[in-house]
mmCIF file of N, CA and C in Angstrom:
data_model
loop_
_atom_site.group_PDB
_atom_site.id
_atom_site.type_symbol
_atom_site.label_atom_id
_atom_site.label_comp_id
_atom_site.label_asym_id
_atom_site.label_seq_id
_atom_site.Cartn_x
_atom_site.Cartn_y
_atom_site.Cartn_z
ATOM 1 N N LEU Z 1 -23.284 156.032 127.808
ATOM 2 C CA LEU Z 1 -22.506 155.319 128.980
ATOM 3 C C LEU Z 1 -20.878 155.993 128.350
ATOM 4 N N GLY Z 2 -20.214 156.947 129.055
ATOM 5 C CA GLY Z 2 -18.480 157.288 128.483
ATOM 6 C C GLY Z 2 -17.946 156.214 129.540
ATOM 7 N N GLY Z 3 -16.754 156.250 128.709
ATOM 8 C CA GLY Z 3 -15.655 156.046 130.011
ATOM 9 C C GLY Z 3 -13.999 155.540 128.793
ATOM 10 N N ALA Z 4 -13.154 155.169 129.844
ATOM 11 C CA ALA Z 4 -11.762 154.845 129.296
ATOM 12 C C ALA Z 4 -11.306 154.046 129.144
ATOM 13 N N LEU Z 5 -11.229 153.054 128.186
ATOM 14 C CA LEU Z 5 -10.803 151.700 127.743
ATOM 15 C C LEU Z 5 -9.507 151.598 126.978
ATOM 16 N N TRP Z 6 -9.119 150.478 127.403
ATOM 17 C CA TRP Z 6 -7.732 149.907 127.279
ATOM 18 C C TRP Z 6 -7.169 148.721 126.146
ATOM 19 N N CYS Z 7 -6.497 149.476 125.544
ATOM 20 C CA CYS Z 7 -6.313 148.289 124.316
ATOM 21 C C CYS Z 7 -4.890 148.862 123.827
ATOM 22 N N ARG Z 8 -3.829 147.529 123.564
ATOM 23 C CA ARG Z 8 -2.982 147.710 122.723
ATOM 24 C C ARG Z 8 -2.215 148.918 123.222
ATOM 25 N N GLY Z 9 -2.237 149.197 124.463
ATOM 26 C CA GLY Z 9 -1.263 149.973 124.907
ATOM 27 C C GLY Z 9 -1.634 151.580 125.088
ATOM 28 N N MET Z 10 -2.681 151.433 124.802
ATOM 29 C CA MET Z 10 -3.695 153.170 124.282
ATOM 30 C C MET Z 10 -4.631 152.560 125.367
ATOM 31 N N VAL Z 11 -5.090 154.384 125.509
ATOM 32 C CA VAL Z 11 -6.095 154.341 126.111
ATOM 33 C C VAL Z 11 -7.630 155.605 125.192
ATOM 34 N N PHE Z 12 -8.737 155.064 125.055
ATOM 35 C CA PHE Z 12 -9.583 155.726 124.281
ATOM 36 C C PHE Z 12 -10.432 155.865 125.109
ATOM 37 N N PHE Z 13 -10.922 156.891 124.928
ATOM 38 C CA PHE Z 13 -12.041 157.681 125.622
ATOM 39 C C PHE Z 13 -13.556 157.606 124.565
ATOM 40 N N ILE Z 14 -14.244 156.673 125.236
ATOM 41 C CA ILE Z 14 -15.190 156.738 124.160
ATOM 42 C C ILE Z 14 -16.646 156.688 124.814
ATOM 43 N N GLU Z 15 -18.341 156.784 124.160
ATOM 44 C CA GLU Z 15 -19.417 157.231 124.936
ATOM 45 C C GLU Z 15 -19.814 156.137 124.679
ATOM 46 N N ASP Z 16 -19.569 155.215 123.261
ATOM 47 C CA ASP Z 16 -20.300 154.318 122.963
ATOM 48 C C ASP Z 16 -20.023 152.717 123.546
ATOM 49 N N LYS Z 17 -20.930 151.754 124.267
ATOM 50 C CA LYS Z 17 -20.172 150.494 124.463
ATOM 51 C C LYS Z 17 -19.738 149.538 122.976
ATOM 52 N N GLY Z 18 -19.026 148.411 123.744
ATOM 53 C CA GLY Z 18 -17.683 147.788 122.569
ATOM 54 C C GLY Z 18 -17.178 146.956 123.087
ATOM 55 N N ASP Z 19 -16.122 146.093 122.830
ATOM 56 C CA ASP Z 19 -14.634 145.954 123.184
ATOM 57 C C ASP Z 19 -14.092 146.181 122.037
ATOM 58 N N PRO Z 20 -12.970 147.118 122.986
ATOM 59 C CA PRO Z 20 -12.266 147.966 121.585
ATOM 60 C C PRO Z 20 -11.275 147.629 121.223
ATOM 61 N N CYS Z 21 -10.901 146.019 121.875
ATOM 62 C CA CYS Z 21 -10.065 145.712 120.547
ATOM 63 C C CYS Z 21 -10.000 144.440 119.692
ATOM 64 N N THR Z 22 -12.026 144.299 119.809
ATOM 65 C CA THR Z 22 -12.301 143.914 118.207
ATOM 66 C C THR Z 22 -13.269 144.175 117.810
ATOM 67 N N GLY Z 23 -13.045 145.173 116.428
ATOM 68 C CA GLY Z 23 -13.988 145.741 115.988
ATOM 69 C C GLY Z 23 -14.764 146.964 116.363
ATOM 70 N N HIS Z 24 -13.939 147.933 117.727
ATOM 71 C CA HIS Z 24 -14.838 148.898 118.389
ATOM 72 C C HIS Z 24 -14.720 149.817 117.329
ATOM 73 N N PRO Z 25 -15.532 151.158 117.223
ATOM 74 C CA PRO Z 25 -15.446 151.867 115.781
ATOM 75 C C PRO Z 25 -14.678 152.761 116.034
ATOM 76 N N THR Z 26 -14.493 153.101 117.336
ATOM 77 C CA THR Z 26 -13.514 154.316 117.836
ATOM 78 C C THR Z 26 -11.958 153.868 117.171
ATOM 79 N N LEU Z 27 -12.097 152.758 117.489
ATOM 80 C CA LEU Z 27 -10.198 151.859 117.377
ATOM 81 C C LEU Z 27 -10.110 151.956 115.859
ATOM 82 N N GLU Z 28 -10.838 151.441 114.778
ATOM 83 C CA GLU Z 28 -11.120 151.070 113.297
ATOM 84 C C GLU Z 28 -11.055 152.498 113.082
ATOM 85 N N LYS Z 29 -11.393 153.303 113.184
ATOM 86 C CA LYS Z 29 -11.071 154.694 112.605
ATOM 87 C C LYS Z 29 -10.051 155.188 113.173
ATOM 88 N N PHE Z 30 -9.416 155.093 114.559
ATOM 89 C CA PHE Z 30 -8.012 155.472 114.232
ATOM 90 C C PHE Z 30 -7.056 155.204 113.954
ATOM 91 N N GLU Z 31 -7.088 153.563 113.698
ATOM 92 C CA GLU Z 31 -6.570 152.941 112.190
ATOM 93 C C GLU Z 31 -6.171 153.177 110.773
ATOM 94 N N ARG Z 32 -7.434 153.127 110.934
ATOM 95 C CA ARG Z 32 -8.020 153.606 109.573
ATOM 96 C C ARG Z 32 -7.247 155.270 108.877
ATOM 97 N N ASN Z 33 -7.351 156.231 109.993
ATOM 98 C CA ASN Z 33 -7.123 157.530 109.492
ATOM 99 C C ASN Z 33 -5.686 158.035 110.071
ATOM 100 N N GLY Z 34 -4.286 156.874 110.170
ATOM 101 C CA GLY Z 34 -3.179 156.524 110.518
ATOM 102 C C GLY Z 34 -2.579 156.530 111.365
ATOM 103 N N GLY Z 35 -3.400 155.691 112.696
ATOM 104 C CA GLY Z 35 -2.827 155.470 114.077
ATOM 105 C C GLY Z 35 -1.590 154.982 113.801
ATOM 106 N N GLY Z 36 -1.059 154.167 112.997
ATOM 107 C CA GLY Z 36 0.076 153.485 112.813
ATOM 108 C C GLY Z 36 1.277 154.492 112.890
ATOM 109 N N VAL Z 37 1.217 155.427 112.165
ATOM 110 C CA VAL Z 37 1.706 156.431 111.909
ATOM 111 C C VAL Z 37 2.432 157.485 112.851
ATOM 112 N N VAL Z 38 1.233 156.985 114.474
ATOM 113 C CA VAL Z 38 1.114 157.944 115.676
ATOM 114 C C VAL Z 38 1.792 156.801 116.328
ATOM 115 N N GLU Z 39 1.930 155.487 116.390
ATOM 116 C CA GLU Z 39 2.208 154.847 117.233
ATOM 117 C C GLU Z 39 3.916 154.879 116.497
ATOM 118 N N ALA Z 40 4.038 154.867 115.624
ATOM 119 C CA ALA Z 40 5.760 154.330 115.198
ATOM 120 C C ALA Z 40 6.111 155.909 115.073
ATOM 121 N N LEU Z 41 5.974 156.982 115.096
ATOM 122 C CA LEU Z 41 6.666 157.900 115.756
ATOM 123 C C LEU Z 41 6.822 158.516 116.843
ATOM 124 N N GLY Z 42 5.829 157.801 118.520
ATOM 125 C CA GLY Z 42 5.817 157.373 119.238
ATOM 126 C C GLY Z 42 7.069 156.775 119.942
ATOM 127 N N ALA Z 43 7.224 155.273 119.369
ATOM 128 C CA ALA Z 43 7.749 154.946 119.164
ATOM 129 C C ALA Z 43 9.451 155.066 118.961
ATOM 130 N N PHE Z 44 9.254 155.945 117.737
ATOM 131 C CA PHE Z 44 10.423 156.847 117.262
ATOM 132 C C PHE Z 44 11.158 157.848 118.278
ATOM 133 N N TYR Z 45 10.500 158.541 118.936
ATOM 134 C CA TYR Z 45 10.693 159.453 119.846
ATOM 135 C C TYR Z 45 10.838 158.439 121.511
ATOM 136 N N LEU Z 46 10.540 157.660 121.633
ATOM 137 C CA LEU Z 46 11.384 156.879 122.326
ATOM 138 C C LEU Z 46 12.650 156.716 122.511
ATOM 139 N N PHE Z 47 12.493 155.630 121.465
ATOM 140 C CA PHE Z 47 13.943 155.249 121.372
ATOM 141 C C PHE Z 47 15.019 156.498 121.569
ATOM 142 N N TYR Z 48 14.980 156.894 120.572
ATOM 143 C CA TYR Z 48 15.565 158.121 120.234
ATOM 144 C C TYR Z 48 16.186 159.265 121.389
ATOM 145 N N GLY Z 49 14.955 159.390 122.418
ATOM 146 C CA GLY Z 49 15.592 159.702 123.861
ATOM 147 C C GLY Z 49 16.005 158.382 124.954
ATOM 148 N N LEU Z 50 15.788 157.432 124.388
ATOM 149 C CA LEU Z 50 17.078 156.602 125.292
ATOM 150 C C LEU Z 50 18.169 156.707 124.354
ATOM 151 N N ALA Z 51 18.612 156.950 123.490
ATOM 152 C CA ALA Z 51 19.779 156.515 122.729
ATOM 153 C C ALA Z 51 20.363 158.049 123.669
ATOM 154 N N ILE Z 52 19.852 159.600 123.708
ATOM 155 C CA ILE Z 52 20.300 160.692 123.961
ATOM 156 C C ILE Z 52 20.747 160.081 125.412
ATOM 157 N N LEU Z 53 20.044 159.570 126.461
ATOM 158 C CA LEU Z 53 20.327 159.443 127.882
ATOM 159 C C LEU Z 53 20.969 158.752 127.783
ATOM 160 N N ALA Z 54 21.595 157.295 127.162
ATOM 161 C CA ALA Z 54 22.591 156.352 127.254
ATOM 162 C C ALA Z 54 23.865 156.926 126.804
ATOM 163 N N GLY Z 55 23.919 157.997 125.524
ATOM 164 C CA GLY Z 55 24.982 158.272 125.380
ATOM 165 C C GLY Z 55 25.698 159.315 126.168
ATOM 166 N N GLN Z 56 24.986 160.298 126.946
ATOM 167 C CA GLN Z 56 25.605 160.920 128.040
ATOM 168 C C GLN Z 56 25.695 160.770 129.004
ATOM 169 N N TYR Z 57 24.660 159.730 129.910
ATOM 170 C CA TYR Z 57 25.510 159.276 130.836
ATOM 171 C C TYR Z 57 25.957 157.734 131.177
ATOM 172 N N PHE Z 58 25.861 156.849 130.467
ATOM 173 C CA PHE Z 58 26.075 155.690 130.588
ATOM 174 C C PHE Z 58 27.099 155.108 130.161
ATOM 175 N N VAL Z 59 27.274 155.896 128.902
ATOM 176 C CA VAL Z 59 28.495 155.810 128.540
ATOM 177 C C VAL Z 59 29.907 156.515 129.145
ATOM 178 N N PRO Z 60 29.888 157.147 129.523
ATOM 179 C CA PRO Z 60 31.255 158.004 130.022
ATOM 180 C C PRO Z 60 31.623 157.465 131.106
ATOM 181 N N SER Z 61 30.101 157.162 132.150
ATOM 182 C CA SER Z 61 30.572 156.351 133.426
ATOM 183 C C SER Z 61 31.035 154.852 132.985
ATOM 184 N N LEU Z 62 30.672 154.209 131.721
ATOM 185 C CA LEU Z 62 31.009 153.175 131.555
ATOM 186 C C LEU Z 62 32.525 153.292 131.435
ATOM 187 N N GLN Z 63 33.302 154.141 130.927
ATOM 188 C CA GLN Z 63 34.185 154.488 129.946
ATOM 189 C C GLN Z 63 34.886 154.798 131.430
ATOM 190 N N MET Z 64 34.427 155.418 132.057
ATOM 191 C CA MET Z 64 35.400 155.744 133.248
ATOM 192 C C MET Z 64 35.482 154.769 134.324
ATOM 193 N N LEU Z 65 34.610 153.214 134.602
ATOM 194 C CA LEU Z 65 34.661 152.496 135.549
ATOM 195 C C LEU Z 65 36.043 151.436 134.700
ATOM 196 N N SER Z 66 36.012 151.444 133.299
ATOM 197 C CA SER Z 66 36.565 150.480 132.923
ATOM 198 C C SER Z 66 38.027 151.148 132.566
ATOM 199 N N LYS Z 67 38.176 152.164 132.933
ATOM 200 C CA LYS Z 67 39.867 153.239 133.249
ATOM 201 C C LYS Z 67 40.012 153.091 134.205
ATOM 202 N N ARG Z 68 39.425 152.942 135.866
ATOM 203 C CA ARG Z 68 39.903 153.077 136.457
ATOM 204 C C ARG Z 68 40.222 151.187 136.904
ATOM 205 N N LEU Z 69 39.203 150.044 136.352
ATOM 206 C CA LEU Z 69 39.809 148.898 136.815
ATOM 207 C C LEU Z 69 40.455 148.695 135.820
ATOM 208 N N ASN Z 70 41.037 149.256 135.049
ATOM 209 C CA ASN Z 70 42.014 148.982 133.995
ATOM 210 C C ASN Z 70 41.725 147.475 133.089
ATOM 211 N N ILE Z 71 40.103 147.666 132.632
ATOM 212 C CA ILE Z 71 40.178 146.280 131.924
ATOM 213 C C ILE Z 71 39.378 147.074 130.241
ATOM 214 N N PRO Z 72 39.457 146.127 129.580
ATOM 215 C CA PRO Z 72 39.339 146.311 128.025
ATOM 216 C C PRO Z 72 37.560 147.584 127.953
ATOM 217 N N ASP Z 73 37.730 147.886 126.820
ATOM 218 C CA ASP Z 73 36.201 148.493 126.535
ATOM 219 C C ASP Z 73 35.021 147.780 126.333
ATOM 220 N N ASP Z 74 35.463 146.559 125.728
ATOM 221 C CA ASP Z 74 34.386 146.051 125.217
ATOM 222 C C ASP Z 74 33.929 144.797 126.547
ATOM 223 N N VAL Z 75 34.949 144.586 127.017
ATOM 224 C CA VAL Z 75 35.137 143.245 128.231
ATOM 225 C C VAL Z 75 33.888 144.228 129.781
ATOM 226 N N ALA Z 76 34.119 145.604 129.560
ATOM 227 C CA ALA Z 76 33.104 146.483 130.383
ATOM 228 C C ALA Z 76 32.363 146.634 129.899
ATOM 229 N N GLY Z 77 32.101 146.750 128.659
ATOM 230 C CA GLY Z 77 30.647 146.809 128.028
ATOM 231 C C GLY Z 77 30.093 145.764 128.500
ATOM 232 N N ALA Z 78 29.816 144.526 128.275
ATOM 233 C CA ALA Z 78 29.363 143.493 128.114
ATOM 234 C C ALA Z 78 29.126 143.372 129.658
ATOM 235 N N THR Z 79 30.216 143.593 130.376
ATOM 236 C CA THR Z 79 29.327 143.197 132.065
ATOM 237 C C THR Z 79 28.803 144.169 132.195
ATOM 238 N N PHE Z 80 28.784 145.394 132.361
ATOM 239 C CA PHE Z 80 27.868 146.326 133.207
ATOM 240 C C PHE Z 80 26.968 146.376 132.785
ATOM 241 N N MET Z 81 26.899 146.474 131.253
ATOM 242 C CA MET Z 81 25.671 145.898 130.680
ATOM 243 C C MET Z 81 24.324 144.667 130.821
ATOM 244 N N ALA Z 82 25.421 143.549 131.405
ATOM 245 C CA ALA Z 82 24.350 142.889 131.737
ATOM 246 C C ALA Z 82 24.063 143.097 132.946
ATOM 247 N N LEU Z 83 25.296 143.517 133.951
ATOM 248 C CA LEU Z 83 24.523 143.943 135.308
ATOM 249 C C LEU Z 83 23.520 144.656 135.554
ATOM 250 N N GLY Z 84 23.741 146.042 134.446
ATOM 251 C CA GLY Z 84 22.465 146.820 134.246
ATOM 252 C C GLY Z 84 21.334 146.679 133.955
ATOM 253 N N CYS Z 85 21.210 145.764 133.363
ATOM 254 C CA CYS Z 85 20.100 144.838 132.911
ATOM 255 C C CYS Z 85 19.374 143.383 133.852
ATOM 256 N N THR Z 86 19.808 143.224 134.222
ATOM 257 C CA THR Z 86 19.748 142.249 135.177
ATOM 258 C C THR Z 86 19.329 142.966 136.966
ATOM 259 N N ALA Z 87 20.249 143.893 137.263
ATOM 260 C CA ALA Z 87 19.812 144.568 138.655
ATOM 261 C C ALA Z 87 18.775 144.422 139.068
ATOM 262 N N GLN Z 88 17.370 144.728 138.690
ATOM 263 C CA GLN Z 88 16.546 144.684 139.332
ATOM 264 C C GLN Z 88 15.847 143.353 140.073
ATOM 265 N N GLU Z 89 16.085 142.049 138.523
ATOM 266 C CA GLU Z 89 16.160 140.684 139.229
ATOM 267 C C GLU Z 89 16.597 140.647 140.293
ATOM 268 N N THR Z 90 17.871 141.196 140.107
ATOM 269 C CA THR Z 90 19.062 140.639 141.298
ATOM 270 C C THR Z 90 18.661 141.010 142.405
ATOM 271 N N ILE Z 91 18.297 142.181 142.879
ATOM 272 C CA ILE Z 91 17.578 142.798 144.006
ATOM 273 C C ILE Z 91 16.316 141.851 144.600
ATOM 274 N N VAL Z 92 15.366 142.101 143.987
ATOM 275 C CA VAL Z 92 13.744 141.556 144.306
ATOM 276 C C VAL Z 92 14.813 139.673 144.390
ATOM 277 N N SER Z 93 14.999 139.065 143.714
ATOM 278 C CA SER Z 93 15.538 137.871 144.415
ATOM 279 C C SER Z 93 16.108 137.968 145.755
ATOM 280 N N SER Z 94 17.046 138.984 146.094
ATOM 281 C CA SER Z 94 17.824 138.650 147.307
ATOM 282 C C SER Z 94 16.963 138.707 148.427
ATOM 283 N N ILE Z 95 15.680 140.226 148.170
ATOM 284 C CA ILE Z 95 14.625 140.578 148.605
ATOM 285 C C ILE Z 95 14.038 139.572 149.295
ATOM 286 N N ALA Z 96 14.170 138.359 148.362
ATOM 287 C CA ALA Z 96 12.894 137.304 148.645
ATOM 288 C C ALA Z 96 13.479 136.563 149.082
ATOM 289 N N LEU Z 97 15.271 136.175 148.849
ATOM 290 C CA LEU Z 97 15.528 135.199 149.942
ATOM 291 C C LEU Z 97 16.081 134.981 151.221
ATOM 292 N N SER Z 98 16.010 136.515 151.469
ATOM 293 C CA SER Z 98 16.383 137.352 152.938
ATOM 294 C C SER Z 98 15.091 137.453 153.580
ATOM 295 N N ASN Z 99 13.693 137.293 153.055
ATOM 296 C CA ASN Z 99 12.688 137.309 153.702
ATOM 297 C C ASN Z 99 11.746 136.274 153.149
ATOM 298 N N PRO Z 100 11.663 135.084 153.546
ATOM 299 C CA PRO Z 100 10.351 134.028 152.707
ATOM 300 C C PRO Z 100 8.944 134.639 153.329
ATOM 301 N N GLU Z 101 8.611 135.724 153.741
ATOM 302 C CA GLU Z 101 7.257 135.776 153.805
ATOM 303 C C GLU Z 101 6.445 136.859 152.988
ATOM 304 N N ALA Z 102 7.975 137.319 152.276
ATOM 305 C CA ALA Z 102 7.843 138.368 151.029
ATOM 306 C C ALA Z 102 6.964 138.034 149.596
#
């Protein structure tokens, strides 16, 4: 009986049964053969990509906004960074307030 099992943010395709998060042979083999290195390299790749995107798009637009609004760069960075991090929650909360059935 084959299938896909989800554990620790990864999908494992296996042929035998068992709990993937506690003592599964496939997971133990993955961890023993350098799975931590693969996870660390994946995390490094994602953070590096995020740094490139922030450097190419977020920082120049933030500098343009701070010049147009005549506010210091550090104040603009703190303000717009906070707005960018909480924009999703703000939108969802405003939708929930305007539509009580949602």
